[in-house]
XYZ file of C-alpha atoms in Angstrom:
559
model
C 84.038 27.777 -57.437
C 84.375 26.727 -53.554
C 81.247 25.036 -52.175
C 79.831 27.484 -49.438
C 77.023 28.239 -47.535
C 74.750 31.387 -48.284
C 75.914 32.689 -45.215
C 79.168 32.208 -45.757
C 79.143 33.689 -49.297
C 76.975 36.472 -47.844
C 79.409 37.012 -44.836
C 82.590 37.495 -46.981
C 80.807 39.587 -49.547
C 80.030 42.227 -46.962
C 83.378 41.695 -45.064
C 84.768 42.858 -48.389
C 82.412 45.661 -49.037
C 82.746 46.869 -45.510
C 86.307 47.403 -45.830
C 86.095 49.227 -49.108
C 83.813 51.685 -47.667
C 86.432 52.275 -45.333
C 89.505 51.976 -47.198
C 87.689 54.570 -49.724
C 87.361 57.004 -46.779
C 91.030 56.704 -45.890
C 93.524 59.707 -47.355
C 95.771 56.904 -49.027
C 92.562 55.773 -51.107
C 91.687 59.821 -52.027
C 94.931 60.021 -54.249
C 93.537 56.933 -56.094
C 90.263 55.802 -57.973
C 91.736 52.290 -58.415
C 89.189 49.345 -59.500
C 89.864 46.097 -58.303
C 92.457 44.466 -57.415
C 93.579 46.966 -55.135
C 97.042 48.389 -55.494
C 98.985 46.683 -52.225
C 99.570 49.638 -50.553
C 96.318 50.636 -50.835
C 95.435 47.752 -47.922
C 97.911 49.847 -45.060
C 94.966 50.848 -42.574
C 91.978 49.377 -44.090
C 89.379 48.618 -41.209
C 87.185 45.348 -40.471
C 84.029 46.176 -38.273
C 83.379 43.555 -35.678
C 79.958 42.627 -37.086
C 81.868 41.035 -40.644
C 84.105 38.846 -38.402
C 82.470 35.238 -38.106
C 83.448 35.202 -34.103
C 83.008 37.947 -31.298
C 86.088 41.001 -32.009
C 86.832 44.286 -31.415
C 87.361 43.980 -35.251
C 90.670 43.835 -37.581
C 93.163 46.446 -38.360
C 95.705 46.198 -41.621
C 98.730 47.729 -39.386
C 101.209 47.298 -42.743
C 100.939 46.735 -46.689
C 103.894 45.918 -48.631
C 105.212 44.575 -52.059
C 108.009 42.260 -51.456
C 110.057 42.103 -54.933
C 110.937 38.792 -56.366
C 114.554 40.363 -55.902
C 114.539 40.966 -52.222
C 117.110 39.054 -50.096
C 115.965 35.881 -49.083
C 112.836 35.730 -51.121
C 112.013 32.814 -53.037
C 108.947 33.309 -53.120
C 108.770 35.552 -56.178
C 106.211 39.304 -55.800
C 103.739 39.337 -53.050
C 102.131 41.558 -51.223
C 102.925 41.022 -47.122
C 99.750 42.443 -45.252
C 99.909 42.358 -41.236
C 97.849 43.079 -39.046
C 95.761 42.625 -35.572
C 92.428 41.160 -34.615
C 91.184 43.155 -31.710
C 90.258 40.962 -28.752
C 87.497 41.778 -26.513
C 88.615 41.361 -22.996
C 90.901 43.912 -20.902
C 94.236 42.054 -20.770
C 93.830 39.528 -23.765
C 96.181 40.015 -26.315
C 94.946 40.544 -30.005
C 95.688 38.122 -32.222
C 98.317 39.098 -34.924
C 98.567 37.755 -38.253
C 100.347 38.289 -42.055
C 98.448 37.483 -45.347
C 100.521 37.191 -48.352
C 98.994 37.516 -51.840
C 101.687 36.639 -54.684
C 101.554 39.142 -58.134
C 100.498 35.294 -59.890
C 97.708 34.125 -58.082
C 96.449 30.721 -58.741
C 93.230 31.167 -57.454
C 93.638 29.347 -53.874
C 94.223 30.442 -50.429
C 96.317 28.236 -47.920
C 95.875 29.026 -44.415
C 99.192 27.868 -41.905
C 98.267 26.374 -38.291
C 100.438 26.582 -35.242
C 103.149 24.652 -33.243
C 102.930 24.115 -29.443
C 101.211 26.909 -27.699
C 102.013 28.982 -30.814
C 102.857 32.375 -29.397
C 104.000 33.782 -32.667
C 102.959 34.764 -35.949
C 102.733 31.720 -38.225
C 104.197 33.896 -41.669
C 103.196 31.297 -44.198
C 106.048 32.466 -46.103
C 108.055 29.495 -46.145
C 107.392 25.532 -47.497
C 104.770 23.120 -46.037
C 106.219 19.950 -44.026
C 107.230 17.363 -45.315
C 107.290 19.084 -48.801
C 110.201 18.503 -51.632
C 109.080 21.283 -53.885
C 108.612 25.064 -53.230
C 106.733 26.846 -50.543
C 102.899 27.458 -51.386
C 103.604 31.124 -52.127
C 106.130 30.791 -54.420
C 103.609 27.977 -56.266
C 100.602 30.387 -56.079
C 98.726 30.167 -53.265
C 97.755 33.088 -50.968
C 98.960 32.679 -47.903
C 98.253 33.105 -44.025
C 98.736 32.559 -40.805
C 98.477 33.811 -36.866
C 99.860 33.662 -33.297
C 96.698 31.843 -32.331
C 95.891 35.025 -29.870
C 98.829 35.398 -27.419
C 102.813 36.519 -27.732
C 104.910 34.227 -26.639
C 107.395 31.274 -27.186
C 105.502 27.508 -28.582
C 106.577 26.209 -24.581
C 105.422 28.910 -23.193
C 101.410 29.014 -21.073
C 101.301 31.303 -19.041
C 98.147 32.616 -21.650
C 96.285 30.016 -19.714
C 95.561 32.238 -17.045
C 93.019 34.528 -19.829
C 90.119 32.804 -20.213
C 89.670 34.791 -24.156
C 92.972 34.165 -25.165
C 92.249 29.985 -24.127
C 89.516 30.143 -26.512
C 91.591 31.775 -29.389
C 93.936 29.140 -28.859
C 91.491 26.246 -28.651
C 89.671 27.340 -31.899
C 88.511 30.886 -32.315
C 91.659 32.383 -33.632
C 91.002 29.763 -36.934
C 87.517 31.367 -37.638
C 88.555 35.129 -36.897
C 91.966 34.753 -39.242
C 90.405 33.216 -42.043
C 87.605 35.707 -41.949
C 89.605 38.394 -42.263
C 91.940 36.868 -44.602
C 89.281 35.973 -46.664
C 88.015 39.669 -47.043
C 91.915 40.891 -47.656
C 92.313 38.334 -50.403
C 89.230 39.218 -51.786
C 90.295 42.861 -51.786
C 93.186 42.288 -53.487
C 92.016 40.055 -56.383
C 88.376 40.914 -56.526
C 87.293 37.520 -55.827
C 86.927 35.273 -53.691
C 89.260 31.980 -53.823
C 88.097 29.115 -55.712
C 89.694 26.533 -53.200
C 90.706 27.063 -49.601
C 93.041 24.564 -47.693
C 94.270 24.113 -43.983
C 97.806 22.737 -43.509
C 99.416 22.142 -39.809
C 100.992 19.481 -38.076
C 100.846 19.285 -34.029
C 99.234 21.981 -32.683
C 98.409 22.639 -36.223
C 97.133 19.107 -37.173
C 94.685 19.604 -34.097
C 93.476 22.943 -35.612
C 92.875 21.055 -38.752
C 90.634 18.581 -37.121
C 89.282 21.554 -35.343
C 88.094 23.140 -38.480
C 87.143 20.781 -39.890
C 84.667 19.789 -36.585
C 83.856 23.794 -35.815
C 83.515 25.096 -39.280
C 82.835 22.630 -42.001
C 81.768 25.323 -44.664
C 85.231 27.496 -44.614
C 87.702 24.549 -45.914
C 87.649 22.540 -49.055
C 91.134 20.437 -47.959
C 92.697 19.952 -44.859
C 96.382 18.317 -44.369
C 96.288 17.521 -40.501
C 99.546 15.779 -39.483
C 100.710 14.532 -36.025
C 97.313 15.608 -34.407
C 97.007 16.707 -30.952
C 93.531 15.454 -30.977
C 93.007 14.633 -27.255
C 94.640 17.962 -25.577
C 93.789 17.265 -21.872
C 94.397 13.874 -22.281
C 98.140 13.905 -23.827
C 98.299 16.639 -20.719
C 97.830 14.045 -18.167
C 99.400 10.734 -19.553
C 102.107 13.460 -19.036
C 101.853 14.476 -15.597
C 101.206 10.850 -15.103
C 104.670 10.007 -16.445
C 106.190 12.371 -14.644
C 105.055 11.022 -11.412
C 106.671 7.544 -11.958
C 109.478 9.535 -12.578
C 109.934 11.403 -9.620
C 107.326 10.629 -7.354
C 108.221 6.502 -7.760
C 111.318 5.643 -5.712
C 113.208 4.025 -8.671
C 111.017 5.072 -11.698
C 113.641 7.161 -13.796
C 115.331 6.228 -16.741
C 118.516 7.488 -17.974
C 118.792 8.291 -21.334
C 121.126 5.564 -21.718
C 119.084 2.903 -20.939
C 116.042 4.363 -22.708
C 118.841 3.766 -26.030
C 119.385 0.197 -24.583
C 115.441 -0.384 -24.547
C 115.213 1.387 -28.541
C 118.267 -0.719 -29.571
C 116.548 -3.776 -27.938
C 113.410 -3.921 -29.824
C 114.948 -2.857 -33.064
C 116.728 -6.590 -32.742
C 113.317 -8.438 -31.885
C 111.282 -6.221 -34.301
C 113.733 -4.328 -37.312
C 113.272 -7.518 -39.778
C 109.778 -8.829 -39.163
C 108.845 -6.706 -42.146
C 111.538 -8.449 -44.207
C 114.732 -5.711 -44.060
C 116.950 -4.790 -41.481
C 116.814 -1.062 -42.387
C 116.324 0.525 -38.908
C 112.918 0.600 -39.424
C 109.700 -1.127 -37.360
C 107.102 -0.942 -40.348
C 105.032 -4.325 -38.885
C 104.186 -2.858 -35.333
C 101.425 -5.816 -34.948
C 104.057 -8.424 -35.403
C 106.313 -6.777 -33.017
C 103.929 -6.000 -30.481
C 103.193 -9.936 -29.939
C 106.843 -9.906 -29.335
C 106.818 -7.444 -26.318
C 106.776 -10.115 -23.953
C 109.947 -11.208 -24.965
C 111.345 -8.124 -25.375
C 110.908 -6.941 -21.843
C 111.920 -10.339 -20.301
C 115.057 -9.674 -21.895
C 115.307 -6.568 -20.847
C 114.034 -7.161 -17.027
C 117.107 -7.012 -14.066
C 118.146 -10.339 -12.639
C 117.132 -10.810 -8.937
C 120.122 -9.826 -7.421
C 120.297 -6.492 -9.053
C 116.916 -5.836 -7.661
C 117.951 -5.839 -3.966
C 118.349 -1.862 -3.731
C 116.711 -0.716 -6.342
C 116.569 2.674 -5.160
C 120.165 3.039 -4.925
C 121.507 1.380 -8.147
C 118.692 3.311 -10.592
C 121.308 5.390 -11.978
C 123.960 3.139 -12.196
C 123.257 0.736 -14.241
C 122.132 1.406 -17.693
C 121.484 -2.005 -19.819
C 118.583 -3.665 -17.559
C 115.113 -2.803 -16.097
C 113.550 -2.239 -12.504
C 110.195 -3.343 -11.768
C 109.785 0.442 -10.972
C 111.300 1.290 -14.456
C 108.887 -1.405 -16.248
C 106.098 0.291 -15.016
C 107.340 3.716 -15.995
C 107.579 2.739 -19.457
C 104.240 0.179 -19.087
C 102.313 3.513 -18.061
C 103.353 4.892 -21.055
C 102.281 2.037 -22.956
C 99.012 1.225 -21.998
C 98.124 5.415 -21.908
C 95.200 6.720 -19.867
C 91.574 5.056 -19.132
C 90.288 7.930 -17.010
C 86.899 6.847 -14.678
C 85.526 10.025 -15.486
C 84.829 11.280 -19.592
C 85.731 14.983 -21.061
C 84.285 16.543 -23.954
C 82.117 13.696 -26.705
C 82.713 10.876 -24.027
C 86.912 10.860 -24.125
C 88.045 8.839 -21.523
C 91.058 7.757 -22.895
C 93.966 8.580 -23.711
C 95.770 5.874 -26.138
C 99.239 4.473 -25.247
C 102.409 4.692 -26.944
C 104.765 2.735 -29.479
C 107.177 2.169 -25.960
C 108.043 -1.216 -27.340
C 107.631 -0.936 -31.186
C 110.282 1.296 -32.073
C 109.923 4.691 -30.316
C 112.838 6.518 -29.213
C 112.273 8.227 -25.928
C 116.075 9.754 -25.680
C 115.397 12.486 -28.159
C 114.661 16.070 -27.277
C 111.209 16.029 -27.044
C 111.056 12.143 -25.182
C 111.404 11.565 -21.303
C 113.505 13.064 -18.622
C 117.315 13.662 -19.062
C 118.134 13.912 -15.540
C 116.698 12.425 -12.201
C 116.488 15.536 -10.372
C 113.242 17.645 -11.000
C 113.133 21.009 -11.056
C 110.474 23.801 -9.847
C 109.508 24.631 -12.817
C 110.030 21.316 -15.125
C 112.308 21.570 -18.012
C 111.462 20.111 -21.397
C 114.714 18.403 -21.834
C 115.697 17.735 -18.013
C 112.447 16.579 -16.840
C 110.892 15.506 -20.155
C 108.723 16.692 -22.833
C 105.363 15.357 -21.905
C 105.645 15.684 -18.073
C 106.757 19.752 -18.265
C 103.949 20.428 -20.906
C 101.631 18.583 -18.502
C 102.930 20.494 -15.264
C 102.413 23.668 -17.380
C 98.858 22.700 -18.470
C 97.884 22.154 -14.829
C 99.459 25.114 -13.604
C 98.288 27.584 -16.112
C 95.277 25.952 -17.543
C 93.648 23.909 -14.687
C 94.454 25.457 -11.420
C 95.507 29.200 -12.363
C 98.134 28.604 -9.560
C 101.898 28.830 -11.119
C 102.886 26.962 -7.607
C 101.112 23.635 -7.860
C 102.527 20.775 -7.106
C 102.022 18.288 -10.186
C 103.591 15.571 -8.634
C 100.506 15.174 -6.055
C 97.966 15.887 -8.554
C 95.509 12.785 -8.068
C 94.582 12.492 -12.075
C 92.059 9.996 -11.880
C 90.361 11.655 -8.893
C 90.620 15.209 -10.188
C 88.031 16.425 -7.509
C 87.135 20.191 -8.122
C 88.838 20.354 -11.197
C 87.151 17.958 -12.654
C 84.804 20.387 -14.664
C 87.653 22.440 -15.629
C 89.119 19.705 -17.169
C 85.832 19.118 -18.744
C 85.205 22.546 -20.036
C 89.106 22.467 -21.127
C 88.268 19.181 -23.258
C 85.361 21.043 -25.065
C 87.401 24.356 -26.289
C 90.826 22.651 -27.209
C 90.043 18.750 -27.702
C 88.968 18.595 -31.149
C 87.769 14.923 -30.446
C 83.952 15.661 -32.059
C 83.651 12.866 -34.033
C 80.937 14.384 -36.019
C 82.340 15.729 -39.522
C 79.125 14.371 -41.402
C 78.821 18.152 -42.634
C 82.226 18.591 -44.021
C 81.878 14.948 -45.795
C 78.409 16.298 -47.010
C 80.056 18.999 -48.683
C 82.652 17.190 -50.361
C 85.868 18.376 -48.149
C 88.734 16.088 -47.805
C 91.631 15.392 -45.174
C 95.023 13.462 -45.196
C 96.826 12.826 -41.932
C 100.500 11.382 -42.052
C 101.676 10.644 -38.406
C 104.563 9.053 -37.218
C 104.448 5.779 -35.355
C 107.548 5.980 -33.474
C 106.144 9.306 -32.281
C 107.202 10.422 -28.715
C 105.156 13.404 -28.249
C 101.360 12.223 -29.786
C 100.489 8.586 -29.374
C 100.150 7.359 -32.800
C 97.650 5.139 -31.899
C 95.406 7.916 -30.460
C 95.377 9.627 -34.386
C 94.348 5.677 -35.070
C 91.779 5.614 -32.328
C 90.000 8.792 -33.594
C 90.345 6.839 -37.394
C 88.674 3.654 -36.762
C 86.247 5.833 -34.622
C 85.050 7.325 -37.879
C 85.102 3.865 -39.406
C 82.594 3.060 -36.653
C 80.511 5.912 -36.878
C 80.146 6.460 -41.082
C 81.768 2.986 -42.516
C 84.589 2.408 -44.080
C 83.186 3.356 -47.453
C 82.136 6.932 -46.979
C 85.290 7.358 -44.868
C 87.544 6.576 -47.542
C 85.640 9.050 -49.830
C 87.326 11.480 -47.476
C 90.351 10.695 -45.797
C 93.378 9.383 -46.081
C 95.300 8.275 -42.782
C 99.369 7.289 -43.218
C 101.430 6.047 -40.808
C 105.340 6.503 -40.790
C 108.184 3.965 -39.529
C 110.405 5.706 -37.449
C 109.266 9.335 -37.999
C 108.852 10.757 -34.545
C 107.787 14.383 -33.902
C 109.559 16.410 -36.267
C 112.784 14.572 -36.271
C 113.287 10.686 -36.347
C 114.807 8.122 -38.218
C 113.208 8.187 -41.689
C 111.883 11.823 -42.560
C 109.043 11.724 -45.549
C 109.318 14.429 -47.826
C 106.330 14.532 -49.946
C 103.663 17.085 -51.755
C 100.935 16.559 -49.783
C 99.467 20.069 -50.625
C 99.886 18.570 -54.976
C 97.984 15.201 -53.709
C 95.350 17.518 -51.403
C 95.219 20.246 -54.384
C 94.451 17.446 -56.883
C 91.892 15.499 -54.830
C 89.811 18.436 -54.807
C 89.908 19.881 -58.199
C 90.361 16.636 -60.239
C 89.066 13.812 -57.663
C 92.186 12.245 -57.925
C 92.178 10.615 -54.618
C 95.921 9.650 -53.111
C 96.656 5.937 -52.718
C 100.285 4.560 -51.933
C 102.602 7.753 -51.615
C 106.029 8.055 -53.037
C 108.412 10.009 -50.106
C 111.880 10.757 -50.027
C 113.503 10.207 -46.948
C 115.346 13.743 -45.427
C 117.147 12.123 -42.536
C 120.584 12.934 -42.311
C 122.175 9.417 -42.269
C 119.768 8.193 -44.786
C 118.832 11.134 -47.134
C 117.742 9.975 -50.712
C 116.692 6.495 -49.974
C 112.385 6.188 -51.157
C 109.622 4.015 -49.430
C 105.794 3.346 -50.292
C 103.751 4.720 -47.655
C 100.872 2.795 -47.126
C 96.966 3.906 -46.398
C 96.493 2.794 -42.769
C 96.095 -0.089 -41.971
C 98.415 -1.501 -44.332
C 102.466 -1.395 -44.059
C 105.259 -1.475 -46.063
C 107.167 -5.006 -46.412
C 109.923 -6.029 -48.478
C 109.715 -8.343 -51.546
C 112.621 -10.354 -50.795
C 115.332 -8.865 -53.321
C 116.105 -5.344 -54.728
C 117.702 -2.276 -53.518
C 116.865 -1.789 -49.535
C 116.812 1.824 -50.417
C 114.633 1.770 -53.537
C 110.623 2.424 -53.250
C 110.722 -0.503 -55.773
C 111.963 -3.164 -53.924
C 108.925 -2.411 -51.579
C 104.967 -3.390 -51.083
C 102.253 -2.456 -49.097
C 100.268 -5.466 -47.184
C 97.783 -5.317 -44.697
C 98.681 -6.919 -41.475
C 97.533 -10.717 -40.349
């Protein structure tokens, strides 16, 4: 059985029997005498009293109960029964949080609970596969499934939710604890029992929320899969209002897509081979790093270019500024605020600029040197219109600041907003001694040619717990992998892996993962395999062998 607390047990047990009470009350339930589990229908209206919620409600509603055949269109997930329903929020104004449970006709005894992407916005179904995975989704294998909006409607870009101080706190980390309470109880209802495993799975937003739960509520998870964290909220916020500002506030400091490609094409012929194939692929990012030097020398404008700088940065496309060198060197080195947020962050943790990340993609910097009012994430850049947004919304409740002349390292009054901010979204506690107590376990793949988290930050907040417990009783844990050339979502190599089989199997067997097998998904290279590594070793090639075999392949630890 899962490992919980007496409270916990306690807290679910009356959950359940509080909704029974109520369910039997209900007109639906009066045509029935049914023992557990409950018919699926049987769940349309049942109530959840504020008081068997975990968190401060207004309590949980079942708005709709369903059976979804194995033969409906589009369903691969075989029978299930879909449950929605709303978590009542307390303030005037504050939108409830929504959320869908799905409990499949064969049950393997474990729940799976789906995180967010972005600012979330809208019901996570957890009705479809887990990233990264080859094989089918988690319903269709078993699991009982669910998910939420995170406590606002919406779009993932959109924050105007900022502006409600309740529905800031669901999305920080409340709407976890209230969702899997009440999925908990429905689950229960409709097997009778409680699960014997339950797992977190989210990537993003979502890889934050596992790190959240992990911090906030220790007793509720027995595996978490945490990928592409957004550990550091406010601080990935600013590097990106930061950026923005050498953008358009530095005469000079834009670059044009094309010579961000110039820059990636650059460093893949310094850096591609120093892990012994030319695959289009930086897998030795130490190696290449002593090499960035030499890459931006090359890179770096003659003299004479340099005479107007401000009137040739968009014509020419294949050499550097200094103003565009210290665009890209901002992003780099990251953030080392003179102030600290939440557990003593003060930094923020540069990116891969030089090692093989490619800023021209959808989600990387600016596609066009004219800002707008209200930044685009495309035309103005990923980081620096989710940054704008955060200060707008978040910080300053003013949807007409100026981010451009927002001093970052001298934040003045908002200085203990940003604090408080750090403390209800940050997830950057680096205590998790209960949750290692109790035997849970994590496994983080991120990508290190990621343009939207700084891989090294997910590192950072590694070797942190390395510091803090040893090296040992970290490893008895966690497992940390980092990915050549997977960015954020896209990239190019895409793993494809079951991370929820290795997560599944580490708990119930103590079969902890080592080197993984993936499959890469990207379009010009789908099929070929890799090792990936436990950080801090990387994959280098023996020498001879297929370039697109796992085989031909080893992991090392760098020099």
């Amino acid at each position: 059985m899962i490992r919980r607390g007496k409270r916990t047990h306690g807290s679910l047990r009356a959950i359940a029997l509080a909704t029974l009470t109520l369910i039997a009350g209900s007109p639906a339930f009066a045509q029935h005498t049914p023992s557990l589990p409950l018919h699926c229908v049987d769940l349309a209206g049942a109530l959840l009293p504020p008081a068997s919620i975990g968190l401060p409600t207004n309590g949980a509603l079942v708005l709709s109960a369903a059976m979804i055949p194995a033969t409906a269109t589009g369903n691969l997930n075989g029978d299930f029964c879909r449950l929605t329903g709303v978590i009542r929020a307390q303030s005037a104004g504050t939108p409830d949080i929504r959320f869908e449970v799905n409990l499949p006709s064969r049950w393997n005894g474990r729940a799976l609970q789906f995180g967010g992407g972005g600012y979330s916005g809208v019901v996570v179904t957890g009705t479809g596969p887990m990233p990264f995975s080859p094989d089918r989704a988690p319903l269709a294998r078993g699991y009982a499934t669910f998910g939420d909006d995170s406590g606002h409607n919406g779009t993932s870009s959109e924050a105007n939710f900022g502006l409600l101080e309740e529905a800031v706190t669901n999305f920080g980390y409340a709407h976890l604890k209230k969702a899997h309470d009440v999925a908990l109880a429905l689950i229960t209802l409709g097997y009778g029992r409680l699960p014997e495993h339950v797992y977190f799975a989210g990537g993003s937003t979502g890889g934050r929320e596992g790190y959240t739960v992990i911090q906030r509520y220790p007793d509720d998870y027995d595996g978490v899969i945490a990928n592409s964290p957004a550990l550091n909220f406010s601080g990935v916020r600013l590097i990106g209002v930061v950026t923005g500002q050498h953008e358009y506030r530095t005469p000079g400091g834009y670059l044009s897509p094309l010579l961000l490609e110039h820059v990636y094409e650059r460093v893949l012929q310094v850096c591609d081979a120093l892990d012994g194939a030319a695959d289009g692929l930086i897998s030795d990012v130490e190696s290449c790093r002593a090499r960035e030097p030499e890459i931006i020398d090359s890179l770096r404008c003659a003299s004479q270019d340099q005479q107007d700088q401000t009137d040739r940065q968009h014509a020419a496309d294949d050499c550097l500024t200094p103003p565009q060198i210290a665009t890209l060197e901002s992003l780099r080195d990251g953030l080392r605020l003179p102030y600290a947020l939440a557990w003593n962050a003060d930094t923020y943790r540069g990116y891969n600029v030089f090692q093989g990340t490619r800023f021209t993609s959808m989600l990387g910097l600016a596609h066009s040197p004219q800002r707008l009012t209200q930044p685009g994430f495309v035309t103005n850049g990923y980081l620096y219109a989710q940054g704008d947004a955060y200060l707008k919304y978040f910080i300053t409740h003013d949807p007409t600041f100026d981010s451009t002349n927002f001093d970052v390292m001298h934040p003045g009054r908002y200085r203990e907003r940003l604090f408080t901010l750090s403390t209800t979204i940050g997830a950057m506690n680096p205590d998790v001694s209960h949750y290692i107590a109790r035997g849970g376990k994590l496994i983080t793949l991120q990508g290190l040619a990621d343009e939207v988290i700084s891989p090294n930050q997910t590192i950072a907040y590694y070797q942190g717990l390395v510091g803090r417990y040893g090296e040992a009783r970290v490893d008895s844990f966690m497992r940390l992998y980092m990915v050549p050339g997977y960015q954020h979502g896209n990239g190019v190599f895409i793993p494809s892996v079951d991370l929820l089989g290795a997560l599944d199997d580490w708990v119930t067997h103590g079969s902890a993962p080592e080197t993984l097998f993936v499959t890469d998904i990207a379009q010009a290279t789908n099929g070929r395999t890799r090792p990936l590594c436990r950080y801090p070793a990387f994959v280098r090639y023996l020498g001879k062998g297929n370039l697109n075999r796992a085989t031909s392949f080893t992991c090392v630890m760098p020099q």
